[in-house]
């Protein structure tokens, strides 16, 4: 049973380009969470999605960032017009159930975005 | 002030020592408390989770939650060099308004020396 798969593992973008990060949850998991981790900091919640629905996007920046989890295929975190401050590790987690039983969330290995 | 405070360390102990890792929090709505281990350049790995106050033991790991003090701890007994990692505490509320959202501490870096 494969774990949470994120790709690419490393992504380099020039300022102003778009970054697309992909996350395939564990088999049977329909709840996906995206987190961002800046150097020397903990993970910061960005968005929580179920299939075809955004449930909680309270941690998403208001501009340039969007996320989706279509009926078929992986969840996508999209960052438009990237800036240097977007450089971070982006982690995706999935769980089989939603709140309040969502404590057992499994994380992927992350995508490390570097904006040059 | 952050909702979750965690001493960043670094913490260095000899092999076999008992390690105590701690977090404090300010949001009384938190009901679920988790500890994750993160090796360098890897994703966080869930070690333990507890609901509300009390203790939970799993092998060499013991998690404690004291909601009255808003304080949680992770104890590692007989620490091993393979325990060297960053340990993250995380918490979440039960209500749907915080659906799926966990709030993490900044992590404590632990080194266990052989």
GROMACS .gro file of N, CA, C and O in nm, chain A residues 1 4 25-33 48-51 69 93-107, chain B residues 46 49:
model
  132
    1UNK      N    1   0.086  -0.118   0.000
    1UNK     CA    2   0.000   0.000   0.000
    1UNK      C    3   0.089   0.122   0.000
    1UNK      O    4   0.156   0.152   0.098
    4UNK      N    5   0.143   0.840   0.087
    4UNK     CA    6   0.105   0.963   0.018
    4UNK      C    7   0.218   1.000  -0.078
    4UNK      O    8   0.334   1.009  -0.038
   25UNK      N    9  -0.324   1.096  -0.256
   25UNK     CA   10  -0.343   1.044  -0.120
   25UNK      C   11  -0.328   0.892  -0.117
   25UNK      O   12  -0.323   0.826  -0.221
   26UNK      N   13  -0.319   0.841   0.003
   26UNK     CA   14  -0.317   0.697   0.021
   26UNK      C   15  -0.446   0.637  -0.032
   26UNK      O   16  -0.552   0.701  -0.032
   27UNK      N   17  -0.439   0.513  -0.074
   27UNK     CA   18  -0.556   0.445  -0.127
   27UNK      C   19  -0.666   0.442  -0.022
   27UNK      O   20  -0.643   0.408   0.094
   28UNK      N   21  -0.784   0.481  -0.065
   28UNK     CA   22  -0.897   0.480   0.027
   28UNK      C   23  -0.913   0.608   0.107
   28UNK      O   24  -1.010   0.623   0.181
   29UNK      N   25  -0.819   0.702   0.093
   29UNK     CA   26  -0.828   0.828   0.165
   29UNK      C   27  -0.894   0.933   0.075
   29UNK      O   28  -0.851   0.952  -0.039
   30UNK      N   29  -0.992   1.001   0.131
   30UNK     CA   30  -1.060   1.104   0.052
   30UNK      C   31  -1.045   1.243   0.112
   30UNK      O   32  -1.111   1.337   0.067
   31UNK      N   33  -0.961   1.255   0.216
   31UNK     CA   34  -0.941   1.385   0.281
   31UNK      C   35  -0.794   1.423   0.265
   31UNK      O   36  -0.705   1.344   0.296
   32UNK      N   37  -0.771   1.542   0.214
   32UNK     CA   38  -0.636   1.588   0.184
   32UNK      C   39  -0.611   1.723   0.251
   32UNK      O   40  -0.699   1.810   0.251
   33UNK      N   41  -0.493   1.738   0.305
   33UNK     CA   42  -0.453   1.862   0.371
   33UNK      C   43  -0.320   1.907   0.313
   33UNK      O   44  -0.230   1.825   0.293
   48UNK      N   45  -0.775   2.239   0.344
   48UNK     CA   46  -0.828   2.104   0.366
   48UNK      C   47  -0.932   2.079   0.258
   48UNK      O   48  -1.025   2.159   0.239
   49UNK      N   49  -0.917   1.968   0.186
   49UNK     CA   50  -1.008   1.938   0.076
   49UNK      C   51  -1.060   1.794   0.088
   49UNK      O   52  -0.990   1.705   0.137
   50UNK      N   53  -1.181   1.778   0.044
   50UNK     CA   54  -1.233   1.647   0.013
   50UNK      C   55  -1.253   1.641  -0.138
   50UNK      O   56  -1.237   1.743  -0.206
   51UNK      N   57  -1.289   1.528  -0.188
   51UNK     CA   58  -1.309   1.515  -0.333
   51UNK      C   59  -1.404   1.625  -0.382
   51UNK      O   60  -1.517   1.636  -0.337
   69UNK      N   61  -0.903   1.931  -0.566
   69UNK     CA   62  -0.896   1.786  -0.548
   69UNK      C   63  -1.009   1.729  -0.633
   69UNK      O   64  -1.121   1.710  -0.587
   93UNK      N   65  -0.094   1.583   0.330
   93UNK     CA   66  -0.131   1.473   0.418
   93UNK      C   67  -0.269   1.423   0.378
   93UNK      O   68  -0.349   1.499   0.323
   94UNK      N   69  -0.295   1.297   0.406
   94UNK     CA   70  -0.429   1.243   0.378
   94UNK      C   71  -0.477   1.160   0.496
   94UNK      O   72  -0.397   1.110   0.575
   95UNK      N   73  -0.607   1.149   0.505
   95UNK     CA   74  -0.667   1.068   0.610
   95UNK      C   75  -0.792   1.000   0.554
   95UNK      O   76  -0.853   1.049   0.460
   96UNK      N   77  -0.827   0.886   0.613
   96UNK     CA   78  -0.944   0.815   0.562
   96UNK      C   79  -1.076   0.877   0.606
   96UNK      O   80  -1.178   0.855   0.543
   97UNK      N   81  -1.070   0.952   0.717
   97UNK     CA   82  -1.191   1.011   0.771
   97UNK      C   83  -1.167   1.158   0.798
   97UNK      O   84  -1.056   1.204   0.815
   98UNK      N   85  -1.277   1.229   0.807
   98UNK     CA   86  -1.267   1.371   0.838
   98UNK      C   87  -1.284   1.396   0.986
   98UNK      O   88  -1.281   1.302   1.065
   99UNK      N   89  -1.299   1.521   1.022
   99UNK     CA   90  -1.315   1.553   1.164
   99UNK      C   91  -1.442   1.492   1.222
   99UNK      O   92  -1.539   1.475   1.149
  100UNK      N   93  -1.444   1.458   1.349
  100UNK     CA   94  -1.334   1.478   1.443
  100UNK      C   95  -1.237   1.361   1.450
  100UNK      O   96  -1.156   1.353   1.541
  101UNK      N   97  -1.243   1.268   1.354
  101UNK     CA   98  -1.160   1.148   1.361
  101UNK      C   99  -1.041   1.157   1.267
  101UNK      O  100  -0.992   1.058   1.215
  102UNK      N  101  -0.994   1.278   1.240
  102UNK     CA  102  -0.892   1.294   1.138
  102UNK      C  103  -0.752   1.301   1.196
  102UNK      O  104  -0.661   1.352   1.134
  103UNK      N  105  -0.733   1.248   1.317
  103UNK     CA  106  -0.602   1.263   1.380
  103UNK      C  107  -0.495   1.182   1.308
  103UNK      O  108  -0.380   1.220   1.306
  104UNK      N  109  -0.531   1.069   1.253
  104UNK     CA  110  -0.431   0.985   1.187
  104UNK      C  111  -0.415   1.028   1.042
  104UNK      O  112  -0.464   0.963   0.951
  105UNK      N  113  -0.347   1.139   1.027
  105UNK     CA  114  -0.317   1.189   0.893
  105UNK      C  115  -0.175   1.148   0.858
  105UNK      O  116  -0.084   1.161   0.939
  106UNK      N  117  -0.157   1.101   0.737
  106UNK     CA  118  -0.027   1.052   0.692
  106UNK      C  119   0.031   1.151   0.591
  106UNK      O  120  -0.036   1.190   0.496
  107UNK      N  121   0.156   1.187   0.614
  107UNK     CA  122   0.219   1.289   0.532
  107UNK      C  123   0.301   1.227   0.419
  107UNK      O  124   0.358   1.119   0.433
  162UNK      N  125   0.366   1.037   1.203
  162UNK     CA  126   0.287   1.041   1.327
  162UNK      C  127   0.339   0.935   1.425
  162UNK      O  128   0.346   0.816   1.393
  165UNK      N  129  -0.095   0.998   1.918
  165UNK     CA  130  -0.197   1.099   1.937
  165UNK      C  131  -0.282   1.063   2.058
  165UNK      O  132  -0.301   0.947   2.091
   0.00000   0.00000   0.00000
